[in-house]
Amino acid sequence: MPHIKLFIPGPVEISDSVRKAFGGPMIGHRGKGFQDLYARVQPGLRKLFQTQQPVFLGTGSAWSVMEASLRNLVQKKVLVCMNGAFSDKWFDVAQKCGKQAGKVQVEWGQAIKPEAIDRELAQGGYDALTLIHHETSTGVLSPLPAIAKLVRSKYPDVLLIVDTVSSFSVLPIPFDELGLDVMLCGTQKALALPPGAALFSVSERAYQRAEKINDRGYYYDFLEFRKQAESNMTPCTPSISHLYALEVKLAEIEKEGITKRHERHRKNAERGRAWLQVNGFEVFPEKGYESLSLTCGKNTQGIDVAKWIAWLKENHGAIFDGGYGKLKGQTFRVSHMGDETEKGMEELWGRLSEGLKKIGSRPCG
Ligand SMILES: Cc1ncc(COP(=O)(O)O)c(C=O)c1O
């Protein structure tokens, strides 16, 4: 079957070098070869996380660490910031884990603002907060630095658990400087690695909390991760293939230069928004909080998005996304995460314009 190029918001395309590395020969996870590999990826990861803390590899997708953060760190009550499919679900997951949970909830497409968090935290009783930095379902980037500043200055006992699944490596997120307590990302989004693993880092403050919680579970006990990392190992048999691929990816990021990588994402996002405007669509996310990882358009022309995607697949062997969950058909999302170049995206925008004409819409550009 020919490969269909992915412009969906994850999994995204992986480079040939990453694919090759992923298929590398197996080694024992309790041997020196593994310990050396684990140690080799640490400096690059800590540089990207901007932290002095170890960065762990979790063998499980992002949700594994999202759930684990609740189990390891919530003793009293968690405030769940909800503005899209993934952040809404985090509330259900908290309840399924038997945790008390409160909400700051806004319409899909809106950002989470520090003022709303402040109002809720001021009620008292909370000891943790979950935030999705970039809500992939809507393309909204919430103002993490302002939120972190508020929580760290006014609510020192509230741990900040931040999902950077689709924003990590798209823009700088300085874990230590912002005073975050957990920062996690998956592998299949902006890092452009195969799915099935997650990376995360934990603050000293969070370890201290975890020490007081007995039912942290087994598979994702943060204290066990820390202990094993001291000898460059993981608690259980990890996805060694992901570590091989990660090592190659970190070298690719270093070669491109992290600032240039951020700049490339910013330019692709700006170009995406300009394309929407020229073609008569609105930008779905709230103004000022637009994604840098993907372009989320509002289907203001009422076109048949499924037909448009089918046209692109049939004629150019590529797909994008036709709206998440309740936004299906009302929005569409074109990802430019990972390795997508300005040139490659330019080609895609041209094809999307062509597709609009072919399916009989009234585009202008
Ligand atoms: C922001 C965000 N958080 C969490 C998840 C869940 O990731 P996974 O399915 O890899 O566990 C996703 C998946 O798209 C996401 O976009």
GROMACS .gro file of C-alpha atoms and ligand atoms in nm:
model
  381
    1MET     CA    1   0.000   0.000   0.000
    2PRO     CA    2   0.150   0.342  -0.088
    3HIS     CA    3   0.232   0.564   0.206
    4ILE     CA    4  -0.022   0.838   0.275
    5LYS     CA    5   0.154   1.150   0.399
    6LEU     CA    6   0.025   1.263   0.736
    7PHE     CA    7  -0.077   1.620   0.805
    8ILE     CA    8  -0.307   1.505   1.085
    9PRO     CA    9  -0.214   1.626   1.436
   10GLY     CA   10  -0.032   1.308   1.527
   11PRO     CA   11   0.108   1.069   1.457
   12VAL     CA   12   0.309   1.280   1.216
   13GLU     CA   13   0.568   1.189   0.955
   14ILE     CA   14   0.894   1.044   1.083
   15SER     CA   15   1.231   1.087   0.909
   16ASP     CA   16   1.404   0.795   0.736
   17SER     CA   17   1.688   0.815   0.987
   18VAL     CA   18   1.443   0.788   1.278
   19ARG     CA   19   1.269   0.491   1.116
   20LYS     CA   20   1.600   0.317   1.062
   21ALA     CA   21   1.714   0.380   1.419
   22PHE     CA   22   1.382   0.252   1.555
   23GLY     CA   23   1.455  -0.083   1.392
   24GLY     CA   24   1.794  -0.120   1.562
   25PRO     CA   25   1.904  -0.448   1.727
   26MET     CA   26   1.780  -0.526   2.079
   27ILE     CA   27   1.995  -0.503   2.389
   28GLY     CA   28   1.924  -0.605   2.749
   29HIS     CA   29   1.769  -0.325   2.953
   30ARG     CA   30   1.976  -0.409   3.261
   31GLY     CA   31   2.311  -0.398   3.082
   32LYS     CA   32   2.576  -0.133   3.025
   33GLY     CA   33   2.471  -0.081   2.662
   34PHE     CA   34   2.129   0.034   2.775
   35GLN     CA   35   2.264   0.246   3.061
   36ASP     CA   36   2.497   0.423   2.821
   37LEU     CA   37   2.214   0.486   2.576
   38TYR     CA   38   1.987   0.624   2.851
   39ALA     CA   39   2.269   0.848   2.975
   40ARG     CA   40   2.347   0.971   2.624
   41VAL     CA   41   1.996   1.110   2.565
   42GLN     CA   42   1.983   1.294   2.899
   43PRO     CA   43   2.180   1.611   2.810
   44GLY     CA   44   1.973   1.669   2.494
   45LEU     CA   45   1.646   1.607   2.676
   46ARG     CA   46   1.736   1.828   2.971
   47LYS     CA   47   1.828   2.102   2.727
   48LEU     CA   48   1.488   2.078   2.558
   49PHE     CA   49   1.300   2.057   2.889
   50GLN     CA   50   1.528   2.333   3.023
   51THR     CA   51   1.571   2.147   3.348
   52GLN     CA   52   1.835   2.012   3.584
   53GLN     CA   53   1.604   1.722   3.668
   54PRO     CA   54   1.627   1.384   3.495
   55VAL     CA   55   1.388   1.333   3.204
   56PHE     CA   56   1.217   0.994   3.209
   57LEU     CA   57   1.102   0.770   2.928
   58GLY     CA   58   0.762   0.618   2.999
   59THR     CA   59   0.662   0.322   2.790
   60GLY     CA   60   0.302   0.412   2.734
   61SER     CA   61   0.140   0.695   2.539
   62ALA     CA   62   0.088   1.041   2.691
   63TRP     CA   63  -0.220   0.935   2.886
   64SER     CA   64  -0.009   0.697   3.092
   65VAL     CA   65   0.179   0.991   3.246
   66MET     CA   66  -0.132   1.212   3.257
   67GLU     CA   67  -0.305   0.949   3.471
   68ALA     CA   68   0.010   0.875   3.671
   69SER     CA   69   0.052   1.242   3.762
   70LEU     CA   70  -0.288   1.237   3.931
   71ARG     CA   71  -0.213   0.913   4.113
   72ASN     CA   72   0.129   1.028   4.231
   73LEU     CA   73   0.051   1.386   4.325
   74VAL     CA   74  -0.312   1.459   4.414
   75GLN     CA   75  -0.376   1.420   4.784
   76LYS     CA   76  -0.665   1.664   4.832
   77LYS     CA   77  -0.825   1.794   4.515
   78VAL     CA   78  -0.716   1.870   4.160
   79LEU     CA   79  -0.828   2.169   3.955
   80VAL     CA   80  -0.873   2.056   3.595
   81CYS     CA   81  -0.849   2.330   3.331
   82MET     CA   82  -1.087   2.231   3.051
   83ASN     CA   83  -1.106   2.382   2.702
   84GLY     CA   84  -1.113   2.092   2.457
   85ALA     CA   85  -1.130   1.716   2.412
   86PHE     CA   86  -0.811   1.616   2.595
   87SER     CA   87  -0.836   1.859   2.883
   88ASP     CA   88  -1.206   1.769   2.931
   89LYS     CA   89  -1.115   1.403   2.945
   90TRP     CA   90  -0.855   1.469   3.216
   91PHE     CA   91  -1.145   1.552   3.448
   92ASP     CA   92  -1.304   1.209   3.383
   93VAL     CA   93  -0.968   1.041   3.433
   94ALA     CA   94  -0.927   1.217   3.770
   95GLN     CA   95  -1.265   1.083   3.878
   96LYS     CA   96  -1.183   0.736   3.752
   97CYS     CA   97  -0.869   0.750   3.966
   98GLY     CA   98  -1.091   0.830   4.266
   99LYS     CA   99  -0.958   1.187   4.299
  100GLN     CA  100  -1.163   1.486   4.403
  101ALA     CA  101  -1.170   1.728   4.112
  102GLY     CA  102  -1.291   2.079   4.038
  103LYS     CA  103  -1.313   2.261   3.705
  104VAL     CA  104  -1.218   2.573   3.524
  105GLN     CA  105  -1.412   2.521   3.203
  106VAL     CA  106  -1.444   2.740   2.894
  107GLU     CA  107  -1.586   2.686   2.546
  108TRP     CA  108  -1.384   2.481   2.299
  109GLY     CA  109  -1.173   2.731   2.106
  110GLN     CA  110  -1.114   2.958   2.409
  111ALA     CA  111  -0.793   2.973   2.610
  112ILE     CA  112  -0.754   2.912   2.984
  113LYS     CA  113  -0.678   3.246   3.152
  114PRO     CA  114  -0.493   3.302   3.481
  115GLU     CA  115  -0.784   3.511   3.619
  116ALA     CA  116  -1.023   3.215   3.595
  117ILE     CA  117  -0.771   2.988   3.765
  118ASP     CA  118  -0.713   3.246   4.037
  119ARG     CA  119  -1.087   3.271   4.112
  120GLU     CA  120  -1.116   2.895   4.154
  121LEU     CA  121  -0.795   2.837   4.347
  122ALA     CA  122  -0.891   3.118   4.585
  123GLN     CA  123  -1.181   2.897   4.702
  124GLY     CA  124  -0.914   2.676   4.863
  125GLY     CA  125  -0.884   2.300   4.903
  126TYR     CA  126  -0.675   2.236   4.592
  127ASP     CA  127  -0.329   2.083   4.591
  128ALA     CA  128  -0.276   2.028   4.216
  129LEU     CA  129  -0.378   2.170   3.879
  130THR     CA  130  -0.378   2.013   3.533
  131LEU     CA  131  -0.330   2.222   3.221
  132ILE     CA  132  -0.300   2.131   2.857
  133HIS     CA  133  -0.063   2.386   2.713
  134HIS     CA  134  -0.175   2.332   2.356
  135GLU     CA  135  -0.524   2.180   2.317
  136THR     CA  136  -0.467   1.977   2.001
  137SER     CA  137  -0.840   1.931   1.943
  138THR     CA  138  -0.898   2.306   1.896
  139GLY     CA  139  -0.554   2.452   1.825
  140VAL     CA  140  -0.559   2.677   2.133
  141LEU     CA  141  -0.234   2.765   2.308
  142SER     CA  142  -0.304   2.872   2.666
  143PRO     CA  143  -0.074   3.131   2.830
  144LEU     CA  144   0.142   2.895   3.035
  145PRO     CA  145   0.400   3.151   3.160
  146ALA     CA  146   0.127   3.376   3.305
  147ILE     CA  147  -0.053   3.078   3.462
  148ALA     CA  148   0.270   2.943   3.611
  149LYS     CA  149   0.356   3.287   3.749
  150LEU     CA  150   0.019   3.313   3.920
  151VAL     CA  151   0.026   2.964   4.070
  152ARG     CA  152   0.387   2.986   4.188
  153SER     CA  153   0.345   3.327   4.346
  154LYS     CA  154   0.004   3.283   4.513
  155TYR     CA  155  -0.051   2.909   4.558
  156PRO     CA  156   0.280   2.747   4.656
  157ASP     CA  157   0.115   2.415   4.756
  158VAL     CA  158  -0.062   2.368   4.424
  159LEU     CA  159   0.140   2.140   4.196
  160LEU     CA  160   0.138   2.235   3.829
  161ILE     CA  161   0.093   1.934   3.600
  162VAL     CA  162   0.137   2.041   3.240
  163ASP     CA  163   0.069   1.846   2.923
  164THR     CA  164   0.296   1.970   2.644
  165VAL     CA  165   0.205   1.681   2.417
  166SER     CA  166   0.169   1.895   2.105
  167SER     CA  167   0.370   2.203   2.203
  168PHE     CA  168   0.695   2.045   2.319
  169SER     CA  169   0.984   2.152   2.090
  170VAL     CA  170   0.747   2.386   1.903
  171LEU     CA  171   0.823   2.677   2.138
  172PRO     CA  172   1.047   2.717   2.445
  173ILE     CA  173   0.894   2.577   2.768
  174PRO     CA  174   1.148   2.627   3.049
  175PHE     CA  175   1.044   2.369   3.309
  176ASP     CA  176   1.266   2.489   3.596
  177GLU     CA  177   1.226   2.861   3.534
  178LEU     CA  178   0.846   2.840   3.516
  179GLY     CA  179   0.836   2.630   3.832
  180LEU     CA  180   0.637   2.347   3.677
  181ASP     CA  181   0.598   2.021   3.870
  182VAL     CA  182   0.531   1.772   3.592
  183MET     CA  183   0.586   1.836   3.225
  184LEU     CA  184   0.502   1.557   2.985
  185CYS     CA  185   0.491   1.500   2.614
  186GLY     CA  186   0.418   1.214   2.379
  187THR     CA  187   0.654   1.100   2.109
  188GLN     CA  188   0.429   1.102   1.802
  189LYS     CA  189   0.356   1.473   1.778
  190ALA     CA  190   0.602   1.761   1.761
  191LEU     CA  191   0.897   1.531   1.828
  192ALA     CA  192   0.816   1.333   1.513
  193LEU     CA  193   0.888   0.990   1.659
  194PRO     CA  194   0.672   0.677   1.642
  195PRO     CA  195   0.383   0.660   1.893
  196GLY     CA  196   0.389   0.449   2.208
  197ALA     CA  197   0.609   0.638   2.454
  198ALA     CA  198   0.609   0.954   2.664
  199LEU     CA  199   0.877   1.177   2.812
  200PHE     CA  200   0.836   1.355   3.143
  201SER     CA  201   1.016   1.542   3.416
  202VAL     CA  202   0.919   1.592   3.781
  203SER     CA  203   1.013   1.869   4.028
  204GLU     CA  204   1.159   1.826   4.379
  205ARG     CA  205   0.835   1.966   4.520
  206ALA     CA  206   0.641   1.695   4.339
  207TYR     CA  207   0.867   1.415   4.467
  208GLN     CA  208   0.806   1.541   4.819
  209ARG     CA  209   0.431   1.517   4.761
  210ALA     CA  210   0.462   1.168   4.609
  211GLU     CA  211   0.646   1.053   4.922
  212LYS     CA  212   0.330   1.125   5.122
  213ILE     CA  213   0.099   0.932   4.889
  214ASN     CA  214   0.078   0.557   4.937
  215ASP     CA  215  -0.144   0.450   4.649
  216ARG     CA  216   0.079   0.582   4.371
  217GLY     CA  217   0.043   0.252   4.188
  218TYR     CA  218   0.324   0.035   4.056
  219TYR     CA  219   0.390   0.092   3.685
  220TYR     CA  220   0.427   0.468   3.705
  221ASP     CA  221   0.559   0.530   4.054
  222PHE     CA  222   0.752   0.857   4.012
  223LEU     CA  223   0.980   0.775   4.305
  224GLU     CA  224   1.078   0.447   4.143
  225PHE     CA  225   1.149   0.628   3.815
  226ARG     CA  226   1.380   0.865   4.002
  227LYS     CA  227   1.556   0.580   4.184
  228GLN     CA  228   1.614   0.376   3.869
  229ALA     CA  229   1.729   0.682   3.674
  230GLU     CA  230   2.015   0.723   3.921
  231SER     CA  231   2.169   0.417   3.752
  232ASN     CA  232   2.038   0.513   3.407
  233MET     CA  233   1.763   0.256   3.406
  234THR     CA  234   1.384   0.244   3.398
  235PRO     CA  235   1.157   0.058   3.645
  236CYS     CA  236   1.032  -0.194   3.385
  237THR     CA  237   1.142  -0.309   3.042
  238PRO     CA  238   1.121   0.010   2.833
  239SER     CA  239   1.075   0.068   2.462
  240ILE     CA  240   1.441   0.051   2.369
  241SER     CA  241   1.346   0.125   2.007
  242HIS     CA  242   1.212   0.463   2.115
  243LEU     CA  243   1.541   0.546   2.283
  244TYR     CA  244   1.734   0.461   1.967
  245ALA     CA  245   1.502   0.683   1.765
  246LEU     CA  246   1.512   0.959   2.026
  247GLU     CA  247   1.890   0.972   2.016
  248VAL     CA  248   1.879   1.031   1.641
  249LYS     CA  249   1.599   1.286   1.673
  250LEU     CA  250   1.787   1.483   1.939
  251ALA     CA  251   2.087   1.499   1.707
  252GLU     CA  252   1.861   1.622   1.424
  253ILE     CA  253   1.714   1.892   1.649
  254GLU     CA  254   2.062   1.998   1.758
  255LYS     CA  255   2.170   2.017   1.394
  256GLU     CA  256   1.874   2.231   1.295
  257GLY     CA  257   1.918   2.446   1.607
  258ILE     CA  258   1.635   2.472   1.860
  259THR     CA  259   1.576   2.842   1.794
  260LYS     CA  260   1.550   2.776   1.422
  261ARG     CA  261   1.309   2.490   1.494
  262HIS     CA  262   1.086   2.723   1.696
  263GLU     CA  263   1.108   2.986   1.424
  264ARG     CA  264   1.011   2.733   1.156
  265HIS     CA  265   0.702   2.637   1.354
  266ARG     CA  266   0.608   3.000   1.403
  267LYS     CA  267   0.641   3.077   1.032
  268ASN     CA  268   0.439   2.771   0.931
  269ALA     CA  269   0.165   2.873   1.175
  270GLU     CA  270   0.159   3.232   1.045
  271ARG     CA  271   0.143   3.107   0.688
  272GLY     CA  272  -0.142   2.872   0.780
  273ARG     CA  273  -0.348   3.155   0.927
  274ALA     CA  274  -0.280   3.374   0.623
  275TRP     CA  275  -0.394   3.088   0.397
  276LEU     CA  276  -0.719   3.060   0.594
  277GLN     CA  277  -0.785   3.430   0.549
  278VAL     CA  278  -0.715   3.433   0.175
  279ASN     CA  279  -0.941   3.132   0.128
  280GLY     CA  280  -1.232   3.279   0.319
  281PHE     CA  281  -1.209   3.079   0.641
  282GLU     CA  282  -1.188   3.204   0.999
  283VAL     CA  283  -0.923   3.097   1.246
  284PHE     CA  284  -1.096   2.874   1.503
  285PRO     CA  285  -0.888   2.947   1.816
  286GLU     CA  286  -0.945   3.263   2.016
  287LYS     CA  287  -0.741   3.555   1.883
  288GLY     CA  288  -0.404   3.584   2.052
  289TYR     CA  289  -0.399   3.218   2.159
  290GLU     CA  290  -0.354   3.048   1.822
  291SER     CA  291  -0.162   2.725   1.784
  292LEU     CA  292   0.195   2.718   1.659
  293SER     CA  293   0.171   2.344   1.593
  294LEU     CA  294  -0.125   2.324   1.357
  295THR     CA  295  -0.370   2.539   1.165
  296CYS     CA  296  -0.727   2.499   1.285
  297GLY     CA  297  -0.977   2.659   1.049
  298LYS     CA  298  -1.343   2.722   1.113
  299ASN     CA  299  -1.552   2.588   0.826
  300THR     CA  300  -1.725   2.921   0.770
  301GLN     CA  301  -1.794   2.831   0.406
  302GLY     CA  302  -1.984   2.517   0.498
  303ILE     CA  303  -1.779   2.302   0.262
  304ASP     CA  304  -1.777   1.923   0.263
  305VAL     CA  305  -1.453   1.874   0.458
  306ALA     CA  306  -1.461   1.493   0.422
  307LYS     CA  307  -1.481   1.531   0.043
  308TRP     CA  308  -1.190   1.775   0.047
  309ILE     CA  309  -0.974   1.535   0.246
  310ALA     CA  310  -1.070   1.246   0.017
  311TRP     CA  311  -0.971   1.459  -0.285
  312LEU     CA  312  -0.627   1.531  -0.136
  313LYS     CA  313  -0.573   1.166  -0.052
  314GLU     CA  314  -0.679   1.048  -0.396
  315ASN     CA  315  -0.483   1.309  -0.591
  316HIS     CA  316  -0.179   1.382  -0.375
  317GLY     CA  317  -0.151   1.090  -0.132
  318ALA     CA  318  -0.187   1.307   0.180
  319ILE     CA  319  -0.444   1.360   0.454
  320PHE     CA  320  -0.532   1.624   0.711
  321ASP     CA  321  -0.796   1.621   0.983
  322GLY     CA  322  -1.165   1.700   0.947
  323GLY     CA  323  -1.233   1.826   1.301
  324TYR     CA  324  -1.213   1.655   1.640
  325GLY     CA  325  -1.518   1.502   1.810
  326LYS     CA  326  -1.807   1.746   1.827
  327LEU     CA  327  -1.619   1.982   1.590
  328LYS     CA  328  -1.617   1.728   1.307
  329GLY     CA  329  -1.710   1.903   0.982
  330GLN     CA  330  -1.721   2.243   1.157
  331THR     CA  331  -1.343   2.277   1.172
  332PHE     CA  332  -1.041   2.124   1.005
  333ARG     CA  333  -0.686   2.088   1.128
  334VAL     CA  334  -0.367   2.086   0.924
  335SER     CA  335  -0.062   1.985   1.125
  336HIS     CA  336   0.282   2.135   1.071
  337MET     CA  337   0.441   1.972   1.372
  338GLY     CA  338   0.767   1.783   1.364
  339ASP     CA  339   0.988   1.816   1.060
  340GLU     CA  340   0.750   1.993   0.817
  341THR     CA  341   0.941   2.256   0.621
  342GLU     CA  342   0.813   2.590   0.493
  343LYS     CA  343   0.862   2.463   0.137
  344GLY     CA  344   0.669   2.144   0.202
  345MET     CA  345   0.385   2.333   0.366
  346GLU     CA  346   0.372   2.583   0.079
  347GLU     CA  347   0.318   2.293  -0.157
  348LEU     CA  348   0.041   2.160   0.065
  349TRP     CA  349  -0.139   2.496   0.091
  350GLY     CA  350  -0.134   2.515  -0.288
  351ARG     CA  351  -0.288   2.170  -0.313
  352LEU     CA  352  -0.551   2.253  -0.055
  353SER     CA  353  -0.652   2.561  -0.259
  354GLU     CA  354  -0.668   2.346  -0.571
  355GLY     CA  355  -0.880   2.091  -0.384
  356LEU     CA  356  -1.127   2.359  -0.278
  357LYS     CA  357  -1.184   2.452  -0.641
  358LYS     CA  358  -1.213   2.091  -0.747
  359ILE     CA  359  -1.478   2.006  -0.489
  360GLY     CA  360  -1.678   2.309  -0.595
  361SER     CA  361  -1.637   2.557  -0.311
  362ARG     CA  362  -1.602   2.931  -0.363
  363PRO     CA  363  -1.244   2.996  -0.251
  364CYS     CA  364  -1.069   3.314  -0.348
  365GLY     CA  365  -0.703   3.208  -0.334
  366LIG     C1  366  -0.281   1.756   2.406
  366LIG     C2  367  -0.295   1.607   2.410
  366LIG     N1  368  -0.289   1.544   2.528
  366LIG     C3  369  -0.299   1.412   2.535
  366LIG     C4  370  -0.318   1.333   2.425
  366LIG     C5  371  -0.327   1.186   2.439
  366LIG     O1  372  -0.216   1.126   2.378
  366LIG     P1  373  -0.203   0.968   2.364
  366LIG     O2  374  -0.320   0.921   2.285
  366LIG     O3  375  -0.073   0.955   2.292
  366LIG     O4  376  -0.201   0.911   2.500
  366LIG     C6  377  -0.325   1.393   2.300
  366LIG     C7  378  -0.347   1.315   2.178
  366LIG     O5  379  -0.371   1.364   2.070
  366LIG     C8  380  -0.313   1.534   2.293
  366LIG     O6  381  -0.318   1.598   2.175
   0.00000   0.00000   0.00000
